[in-house]
XYZ file of C-alpha atoms in Angstrom:
655
model
C 115.391 73.132 91.770
C 117.975 71.645 93.365
C 121.826 73.269 92.315
C 122.868 75.967 94.988
C 125.390 74.700 97.279
C 124.161 77.222 99.889
C 121.181 79.506 100.939
C 119.211 81.300 98.326
C 119.123 85.067 99.238
C 116.903 86.671 96.415
C 114.601 85.045 93.903
C 112.508 86.741 90.937
C 110.726 85.865 87.983
C 111.511 86.992 84.844
C 109.684 89.755 82.911
C 108.609 87.187 80.547
C 107.574 84.707 83.372
C 109.169 81.991 82.058
C 112.210 81.955 84.041
C 113.051 81.943 87.596
C 116.455 83.897 88.640
C 117.797 82.912 91.987
C 120.723 84.574 93.778
C 122.490 82.414 96.482
C 125.438 82.607 99.341
C 127.472 80.198 97.257
C 128.387 83.442 94.870
C 126.223 82.555 91.898
C 123.100 83.434 90.163
C 121.073 80.845 88.231
C 118.733 80.897 85.505
C 115.853 78.307 86.059
C 113.254 77.361 83.323
C 109.700 77.969 84.575
C 108.245 74.880 82.677
C 110.896 72.021 83.727
C 112.266 73.037 86.597
C 116.087 72.721 84.917
C 118.872 74.983 85.548
C 119.482 77.262 82.174
C 122.682 78.616 82.937
C 124.559 79.258 85.670
C 126.847 82.823 86.312
C 129.730 82.436 88.667
C 132.047 85.663 88.415
C 131.201 87.125 91.563
C 133.894 86.307 94.306
C 131.484 86.676 97.582
C 127.810 85.741 98.280
C 124.942 87.238 96.420
C 122.614 88.878 98.487
C 120.248 90.686 96.435
C 119.055 90.398 92.639
C 116.887 92.717 90.293
C 115.279 92.603 87.014
C 115.667 95.457 84.456
C 112.213 96.872 83.967
C 113.402 97.503 80.081
C 115.505 95.004 79.023
C 116.314 91.463 79.378
C 118.839 92.091 81.929
C 119.471 91.140 86.328
C 121.509 93.005 88.470
C 123.017 91.243 91.592
C 124.380 92.523 94.215
C 127.430 91.040 96.504
C 129.295 90.815 99.434
C 132.545 90.862 96.960
C 131.228 94.950 97.018
C 130.025 94.828 93.406
C 127.032 95.228 91.236
C 127.057 92.600 88.053
C 124.647 93.204 85.442
C 123.872 90.175 83.275
C 122.659 89.915 79.745
C 119.913 86.913 80.000
C 120.129 86.566 76.112
C 123.956 86.161 75.618
C 123.956 84.989 79.514
C 127.026 87.421 80.280
C 128.372 89.998 82.527
C 127.934 93.165 80.566
C 128.829 95.529 83.361
C 130.598 95.779 86.351
C 129.659 98.667 89.025
C 132.414 98.845 91.715
C 132.472 101.678 94.122
C 131.068 100.658 97.357
C 133.574 99.893 99.735
C 132.026 97.277 101.751
C 129.398 94.456 101.276
C 126.502 95.447 98.952
C 123.245 94.648 100.444
C 120.157 95.607 98.149
C 120.050 96.840 94.591
C 116.954 98.432 92.332
C 116.534 99.635 88.716
C 114.892 102.714 88.121
C 111.122 102.763 85.942
C 113.430 103.352 82.683
C 115.818 100.953 83.215
C 118.475 103.644 83.080
C 119.590 103.798 86.658
C 120.448 101.241 89.934
C 120.365 102.532 93.056
C 122.186 100.442 95.675
C 122.536 100.247 99.770
C 125.270 99.148 101.535
C 127.307 97.775 104.592
C 128.651 101.085 104.731
C 125.965 103.462 105.508
C 125.938 104.709 101.920
C 123.083 104.889 99.014
C 124.923 104.963 95.705
C 122.975 105.840 92.347
C 124.607 104.448 88.993
C 124.434 105.473 85.413
C 123.872 102.058 84.002
C 125.350 103.616 79.999
C 128.365 104.199 81.451
C 129.183 102.404 84.613
C 129.846 105.690 86.804
C 128.382 106.243 89.955
C 126.440 109.581 89.849
C 125.410 110.385 93.135
C 126.340 108.820 96.471
C 124.036 109.580 99.599
C 126.023 109.414 102.610
C 123.623 110.925 105.653
C 122.482 107.190 107.040
C 124.314 106.048 110.172
C 123.360 102.426 109.889
C 123.230 99.526 107.482
C 120.897 100.016 104.242
C 119.278 97.462 104.100
C 116.806 98.180 101.567
C 116.394 100.459 98.195
C 113.427 101.397 95.758
C 112.872 104.025 93.404
C 109.744 105.770 93.089
C 106.934 104.555 90.176
C 107.924 108.019 88.410
C 111.891 107.282 88.744
C 112.487 111.227 90.627
C 113.127 109.626 93.773
C 115.074 107.013 96.015
C 113.663 105.420 99.198
C 116.478 103.864 101.430
C 115.487 101.803 104.699
C 118.413 101.824 107.329
C 119.542 99.903 110.508
C 119.307 103.413 111.704
C 115.821 103.316 112.495
C 114.940 105.578 109.606
C 113.991 105.891 105.990
C 115.643 108.441 103.663
C 113.803 110.090 100.437
C 116.246 111.030 98.290
C 115.875 113.502 95.038
C 117.693 111.604 92.093
C 118.227 114.794 89.999
C 119.841 116.872 93.220
C 120.919 114.132 95.179
C 119.521 115.782 97.607
C 117.724 114.409 101.167
C 113.599 115.439 100.852
C 112.294 113.750 104.024
C 113.981 111.438 107.165
C 110.867 109.272 108.160
C 111.300 108.450 111.792
C 109.365 106.186 114.114
C 110.431 102.620 113.837
C 111.983 101.494 117.033
C 114.543 99.441 115.043
C 116.371 98.605 112.024
C 113.895 99.407 109.147
C 114.449 95.943 107.156
C 112.280 97.117 104.050
C 110.365 99.883 101.988
C 108.499 100.000 99.155
C 106.659 102.599 97.234
C 102.791 102.182 96.586
C 101.878 102.245 92.664
C 100.781 105.855 92.700
C 103.920 106.812 94.484
C 102.248 108.913 97.073
C 102.848 106.299 99.767
C 105.784 104.381 101.089
C 104.951 100.705 103.220
C 107.883 100.124 105.595
C 108.615 96.839 107.800
C 110.734 97.054 111.009
C 112.582 94.977 113.474
C 109.965 96.525 115.709
C 107.688 94.000 114.176
C 105.527 97.002 112.572
C 104.044 97.964 109.420
C 104.230 101.541 108.582
C 102.263 103.690 106.086
C 104.033 107.109 104.975
C 103.045 110.168 103.372
C 105.585 110.527 100.673
C 104.478 114.304 100.268
C 104.735 115.338 103.683
C 107.163 112.855 105.547
C 104.613 112.176 108.053
C 103.170 108.665 109.296
C 99.521 107.837 108.252
C 99.250 104.301 110.212
C 101.093 102.231 112.255
C 100.000 98.403 111.836
C 100.417 96.152 114.267
C 100.033 92.642 114.648
C 103.587 90.659 114.091
C 105.411 89.015 116.871
C 108.587 89.608 115.727
C 110.761 91.644 113.231
C 109.156 92.259 109.313
C 111.747 91.309 106.776
C 109.859 91.715 103.426
C 106.884 93.929 102.446
C 104.871 94.190 98.850
C 101.734 95.072 97.930
C 98.716 95.033 95.582
C 98.418 96.245 92.135
C 95.819 98.820 93.521
C 97.624 99.395 96.715
C 95.141 98.762 98.994
C 96.437 95.642 100.250
C 100.095 95.207 101.334
C 101.469 91.832 102.741
C 104.503 91.081 104.844
C 106.466 88.368 106.285
C 108.149 88.251 109.401
C 110.483 85.969 111.715
C 107.297 84.909 113.336
C 106.954 82.563 110.766
C 103.770 84.210 109.319
C 102.678 86.693 106.272
C 100.394 89.044 106.903
C 98.071 90.586 104.567
C 96.784 94.433 105.383
C 93.873 96.717 104.242
C 95.856 100.272 104.152
C 93.109 101.632 101.710
C 91.515 104.048 104.427
C 93.791 106.626 106.108
C 92.983 105.536 109.690
C 92.650 102.749 111.817
C 90.081 102.349 115.080
C 91.401 101.987 118.449
C 91.342 99.033 120.346
C 89.708 99.603 123.246
C 88.999 97.398 126.741
C 87.145 94.087 126.407
C 85.891 91.731 128.772
C 87.784 90.542 131.830
C 87.243 86.613 130.883
C 86.239 84.468 127.675
C 83.424 85.616 125.979
C 80.762 83.168 125.634
C 78.319 84.798 123.047
C 77.588 87.676 120.643
C 74.669 89.091 119.194
C 73.509 91.648 117.403
C 70.274 93.945 117.827
C 67.697 94.167 115.266
C 68.377 97.169 114.282
C 72.127 96.205 113.237
C 73.701 99.263 115.691
C 74.522 97.274 118.732
C 76.103 94.097 119.459
C 75.934 92.144 123.231
C 78.155 90.327 124.178
C 78.323 87.664 127.371
C 81.225 86.562 129.287
C 82.593 84.365 132.137
C 83.594 88.053 133.782
C 79.774 87.770 134.875
C 78.921 90.523 132.508
C 77.200 91.640 129.264
C 78.685 94.351 127.590
C 76.795 96.371 124.828
C 79.135 98.158 121.903
C 78.229 100.489 119.319
C 78.788 98.319 115.726
C 80.325 101.410 114.173
C 82.996 102.496 116.557
C 83.640 99.528 118.504
C 82.931 101.773 121.763
C 81.702 100.062 124.783
C 78.414 101.943 125.711
C 77.464 100.136 128.717
C 78.283 97.076 130.808
C 75.474 94.920 132.364
C 76.354 93.905 135.803
C 74.311 91.485 138.298
C 74.857 87.962 137.631
C 76.723 86.113 140.463
C 78.021 83.578 137.952
C 78.990 83.604 134.156
C 76.881 84.255 131.428
C 76.405 82.203 128.723
C 73.445 83.126 126.740
C 72.038 86.477 125.581
C 69.638 87.518 123.039
C 67.771 91.073 122.111
C 63.996 91.902 121.856
C 62.653 91.706 118.272
C 59.689 94.192 119.938
C 61.476 95.508 122.868
C 64.491 97.989 123.598
C 65.568 94.840 126.259
C 68.111 91.944 126.486
C 67.650 88.836 128.094
C 70.657 86.741 129.676
C 70.864 83.407 130.979
C 73.463 82.448 133.577
C 75.258 79.849 135.590
C 73.683 81.279 138.680
C 70.747 79.330 137.289
C 68.689 82.575 136.981
C 67.025 84.566 133.779
C 67.386 88.486 133.461
C 65.752 90.983 131.525
C 67.696 94.397 131.042
C 66.867 97.696 129.396
C 69.202 98.892 126.899
C 69.137 102.003 127.363
C 69.875 102.217 130.970
C 71.428 99.416 131.966
C 69.546 98.619 134.650
C 67.656 94.855 135.322
C 64.062 95.040 135.111
C 63.490 91.296 136.333
C 64.790 87.929 137.378
C 63.275 84.946 136.231
C 63.660 81.797 138.641
C 63.058 77.925 137.691
C 66.129 76.271 136.452
C 67.823 74.006 138.749
C 71.163 74.187 136.998
C 73.523 76.404 134.557
C 71.213 78.538 131.992
C 73.148 78.108 128.617
C 71.400 79.307 126.204
C 68.408 81.965 125.690
C 66.368 83.285 122.870
C 63.262 85.250 122.083
C 60.625 84.099 119.644
C 60.568 85.983 116.217
C 57.474 88.177 117.411
C 59.059 88.680 120.751
C 56.393 87.416 123.362
C 57.859 84.402 124.497
C 61.584 83.594 125.726
C 62.761 79.957 125.689
C 65.630 78.990 128.087
C 68.073 76.087 127.752
C 69.767 74.560 130.605
C 72.058 71.736 132.317
C 69.083 70.610 134.334
C 68.175 68.728 131.001
C 65.151 70.982 129.968
C 63.835 73.940 128.087
C 61.642 76.180 129.518
C 59.137 79.009 127.827
C 58.357 81.996 129.546
C 55.747 84.917 128.691
C 57.960 88.202 127.597
C 55.017 90.173 128.683
C 53.914 88.867 132.002
C 57.156 87.072 132.830
C 55.431 84.044 133.640
C 56.605 80.445 133.088
C 54.321 78.584 130.694
C 55.637 75.521 129.734
C 59.090 72.952 129.870
C 60.171 71.043 127.342
C 61.410 67.518 128.447
C 63.347 64.787 126.510
C 66.777 65.363 126.035
C 69.107 63.270 128.359
C 71.670 65.807 128.760
C 72.359 69.182 129.498
C 70.661 71.506 126.931
C 73.356 73.586 125.207
C 71.184 75.866 122.806
C 67.914 76.694 121.587
C 66.395 78.377 118.472
C 63.107 79.379 117.173
C 62.509 78.950 113.524
C 61.767 81.983 111.566
C 57.985 81.826 111.609
C 57.878 80.770 115.218
C 56.196 77.480 114.892
C 59.692 75.106 115.752
C 61.972 75.183 118.338
C 65.469 73.538 117.931
C 67.752 72.305 120.722
C 70.873 70.820 120.701
C 72.102 68.806 123.922
C 75.298 67.241 125.767
C 73.125 63.751 124.537
C 74.776 64.667 121.052
C 71.267 64.867 119.447
C 68.962 67.805 118.086
C 65.389 67.802 118.517
C 62.939 69.846 116.745
C 59.778 70.795 118.852
C 56.427 71.810 117.854
C 55.814 75.702 119.993
C 52.047 74.956 119.824
C 51.989 71.311 121.383
C 54.942 71.746 123.149
C 56.096 68.236 121.874
C 59.026 66.554 120.303
C 58.515 65.999 116.096
C 61.943 65.165 115.551
C 65.418 63.646 116.213
C 68.356 64.630 114.737
C 71.044 61.856 115.263
C 74.509 61.812 113.453
C 77.374 64.293 115.575
C 79.472 62.266 117.992
C 79.679 65.091 120.737
C 77.535 67.759 122.266
C 75.668 70.293 120.235
C 77.239 73.659 120.944
C 75.033 75.328 118.604
C 71.578 75.213 116.436
C 70.518 77.801 114.016
C 67.691 78.050 111.670
C 68.635 79.631 107.945
C 66.829 82.683 107.446
C 64.161 81.203 105.309
C 63.477 78.636 107.538
C 63.972 75.542 105.496
C 67.372 74.523 106.938
C 69.088 74.281 109.906
C 73.018 74.310 111.308
C 74.097 72.236 113.936
C 77.515 72.867 115.413
C 79.163 69.945 117.711
C 82.135 69.165 119.762
C 83.094 66.645 116.644
C 84.892 69.263 114.815
C 81.979 69.205 112.237
C 78.705 71.279 111.123
C 75.671 69.837 109.785
C 73.251 71.117 107.630
C 69.725 69.550 107.884
C 66.563 69.535 105.905
C 63.696 71.060 108.010
C 60.976 69.440 105.998
C 63.123 65.967 105.295
C 64.780 65.952 108.363
C 67.951 64.456 106.832
C 71.287 65.991 106.983
C 72.279 68.048 103.540
C 75.641 68.762 104.420
C 78.787 67.272 106.284
C 81.206 70.765 107.048
C 84.421 69.241 107.995
C 87.239 71.685 108.024
C 88.002 72.691 111.858
C 89.878 70.666 114.010
C 88.424 71.148 117.320
C 84.892 72.005 118.987
C 82.629 74.281 116.863
C 81.313 76.449 119.421
C 79.242 78.465 117.230
C 77.361 79.209 114.015
C 75.333 81.636 112.184
C 73.493 82.123 108.577
C 74.148 85.463 107.105
C 71.300 87.699 106.486
C 70.819 86.961 102.744
C 71.358 83.237 103.880
C 73.995 82.049 101.236
C 76.759 81.774 103.638
C 77.614 80.308 107.035
C 80.360 81.119 109.520
C 81.589 79.183 112.304
C 84.057 79.448 115.054
C 85.852 76.919 117.243
C 88.384 76.202 119.896
C 90.852 75.695 117.103
C 91.419 79.613 117.239
C 89.348 79.946 113.361
C 86.651 81.438 111.905
C 85.404 79.657 108.660
C 82.804 80.922 105.989
C 80.895 78.250 104.244
C 78.810 78.172 100.925
C 75.481 76.834 102.320
C 74.499 75.245 98.747
C 77.766 73.582 97.869
C 79.122 73.173 101.365
C 82.866 74.605 99.957
C 85.049 76.542 102.423
C 85.065 80.000 101.310
C 87.613 81.539 103.886
C 89.069 80.886 107.028
C 89.889 83.397 109.640
C 93.011 82.096 111.567
C 95.231 82.407 114.340
C 93.080 84.126 116.739
C 93.840 84.922 120.600
C 92.480 81.457 121.746
C 89.314 79.385 121.100
C 86.522 81.430 119.638
C 83.351 81.091 121.262
C 80.447 83.338 119.352
C 80.206 84.235 116.275
C 77.310 86.361 114.608
C 76.675 88.236 111.552
C 75.268 92.032 111.769
C 72.006 92.784 110.110
C 72.710 94.648 106.926
C 71.503 94.243 103.143
C 74.404 96.396 101.429
C 77.030 94.322 103.368
C 78.280 91.449 105.115
C 79.935 92.088 108.829
C 80.712 89.490 111.229
C 81.177 89.569 115.021
C 82.987 87.158 117.153
C 83.724 86.961 120.679
C 87.634 85.171 121.902
C 88.514 83.065 124.923
C 90.995 85.956 125.524
C 87.793 88.607 125.868
C 87.789 90.134 122.788
C 85.236 91.471 120.683
C 85.803 91.584 116.991
C 84.035 93.090 114.103
C 85.068 91.772 110.422
C 83.436 93.185 107.056
C 83.367 90.177 104.293
C 83.948 91.282 101.068
C 83.087 89.002 97.731
C 85.863 90.207 94.996
C 86.606 88.342 91.823
C 85.280 84.818 93.027
C 86.983 84.891 96.550
C 86.090 86.216 99.731
C 87.991 88.702 101.440
C 87.716 89.179 105.254
C 88.507 92.539 106.524
C 88.802 93.312 110.576
C 86.998 96.529 111.240
C 88.158 97.024 114.788
C 88.839 94.682 117.838
C 88.159 95.431 121.337
C 90.147 93.426 123.940
C 90.750 93.268 127.673
C 93.394 95.212 129.509
C 95.456 97.123 126.748
C 94.990 100.228 125.252
C 97.096 100.018 121.492
C 96.377 102.355 118.785
C 97.329 101.835 115.247
C 97.204 104.533 113.238
C 93.736 105.671 115.047
C 92.372 109.250 114.164
C 92.054 111.691 117.174
C 91.273 114.199 114.882
C 88.224 116.548 117.146
C 88.372 113.869 119.815
C 87.622 115.246 122.790
C 88.362 114.787 126.646
C 91.523 113.666 126.185
C 93.953 114.937 128.904
C 97.980 115.627 127.935
C 98.953 112.008 129.117
C 96.361 110.215 127.722
C 97.204 112.185 124.181
C 101.090 111.290 124.623
C 100.049 108.202 125.058
C 98.066 107.628 122.163
C 100.562 109.328 119.770
C 103.292 107.271 121.088
C 101.185 104.024 120.068
C 100.177 105.726 116.664
C 97.603 107.840 116.661
C 97.199 110.874 114.339
C 95.286 114.275 114.289
C 94.608 117.242 116.866
C 92.338 116.287 119.661
C 89.726 118.808 121.377
C 89.926 119.777 124.736
C 86.255 119.391 126.110
C 84.446 115.853 126.936
C 82.123 114.453 123.975
C 81.592 111.461 122.233
C 84.910 110.612 120.216
C 84.130 110.116 116.505
C 86.408 107.254 115.031
C 87.334 106.747 111.424
C 86.459 103.397 110.345
C 89.598 101.374 108.731
C 90.420 97.872 108.495
C 94.126 96.902 109.017
C 95.149 93.014 110.029
C 93.684 90.346 108.067
C 94.659 87.141 109.465
C 97.623 84.962 109.351
C 97.771 82.994 105.965
C 100.823 80.782 105.723
C 104.226 80.316 107.609
C 107.057 81.664 105.908
C 110.488 80.787 107.869
C 111.674 77.898 109.184
C 112.112 79.246 113.046
C 115.995 80.276 111.820
C 116.989 82.137 115.196
C 117.630 85.905 114.630
C 121.106 86.668 116.437
C 123.155 88.371 114.309
C 124.810 91.853 113.103
C 126.356 94.009 110.857
C 129.575 92.540 109.614
C 131.991 94.548 106.760
C 134.541 93.786 104.394
C 134.000 89.825 105.028
C 136.563 88.947 102.819
C 139.486 90.846 103.833
C 141.664 87.981 105.219
C 141.311 84.213 105.326
C 138.097 82.256 106.077
C 139.262 81.599 110.037
C 139.506 85.218 110.219
C 136.077 86.134 108.844
C 134.517 83.543 111.245
C 136.645 85.152 114.144
C 134.667 88.680 113.120
C 131.130 87.161 112.429
C 131.535 85.763 115.965
C 132.841 89.109 117.632
C 130.078 90.881 115.720
C 127.402 88.543 117.061
C 128.074 88.692 120.438
C 128.521 92.814 120.048
C 124.969 92.855 118.717
C 123.102 90.310 119.904
C 119.418 90.344 119.578
C 119.518 92.408 116.080
C 118.122 91.071 112.591
C 119.492 87.995 111.339
C 122.403 89.094 108.792
C 121.670 87.686 105.392
C 125.082 87.227 104.673
C 126.411 85.232 107.703
C 128.851 82.408 106.079
């Protein structure tokens, strides 16, 4: 839709959904036909840039806020201006209709909020305690309250009837650029120059959650009909989707010091094990994300780990050429197996737990008796390092993937190769059998995942979408989903029957090297390990034919960040720790004695889903009375303000 002569500042649909209304710095408001894209009408009465527009909930009417210090009401039926509201002494930045449609609230560059009676055109209240520009204005769903977001780092809640300020919401570390009420009116979602999304309790005026993830200022916020999902747009060029359905978020705890090479879940679904280039294995609580134990002993990177299906034991393989058996309860190393002449890349228990298979860069797979810890056989045949190994669910077959670009199937009883699966054009980084055992998935450095029939040995599906090495794959416990992770910083979820990609988790911190499903029959939980040493737990929810991915917790290296975490009843926090947690957004009252902390689960960040802006530098600041004097004087005043307030948010009506 072409027609505006300058930047479009505001956009909305008409109530009937047939038209689009736009406001621009070219001083016009345009009406567009939704079907044809044709411009139906242009309103040209404003003498300054149009910065914001709002649609009446009751009439076919639009209000526009302008730099010319006025608000104009436009009748879309007659295409005429039916009211001019003019009392502001500076540019009007934002405007909102009340739910009943008989009032309008406006925010201004003069730090004031005004409430207008539409029928009379008179200003009924002036709310004047902000000390900064009013960037955003919103009515509560019941119409009894107005929220104003300001450059003074606060949000103020105003009583519509009395004009009194009910609450001052403080917490943002910079301009509050946007604020909206939840559908029920019990919460406010605000986005700020500090890059955080905050969730506020309207009744108490307290901050319930502080959600971090954006790399720059948040300029717009909206929500789903139920109010459990909130979307934010930022100058970091991303839109983020947040789950705010639970009043608290787990803390982000310390993770590995280097890349995570693999993640595995215990058979009972209560523990997660992660291996890393930092030469350690870490055990995590699935529910809380707490690191329970660090297993140290390897003298080089740890590449492979596996839980015993029968014993309370973990086995690990390392670049130090050894295999170690660990006690899960104590973290003690029980035994060291030697025999490989190069890096041990992968290790697996047989389904009944009586055998261990280890894959190595020495081009062999070694089989070990799990009880006697003796070497009981070697699988030879690959012409390159063996990257991975997997047992079939019944334990009769072993699948291996190699640097020679092939997948081999081995008969466990005879220790002979029964088939060679050829098709991928790079190293095979992972192989895994489906829960039923009728299908095998292989992940390759060529960026593809292939699904093979175990009976016919033919390739059923070629899954494409990753644009870099696919490092790991895993079937869900019900077998209908497959997760794959890649060096392209994404995780993809696939339908194993159709081969369709159902969801993508994007822009993770570095390459993703390990992915695993948590054993569960009532929910789908996914674990991944990243290049930056972090471990993340996700919940996958199928809703109305779509797969939504919600993060539950994240463990990262070297940083303790809190995003609305509850410290209610937590023991063992000294005053300094308590101050730090509260400074980072924690809520609740801790207890004083050492005890295992209880963490309230919630999902926060989902994923970065698309680019939002064009990379414009955000370097300007408040400008008042733009049209006092000629164009040259205005430009001079803008340049002066830009230099004075360098680094503040981009001003929407810079000319």
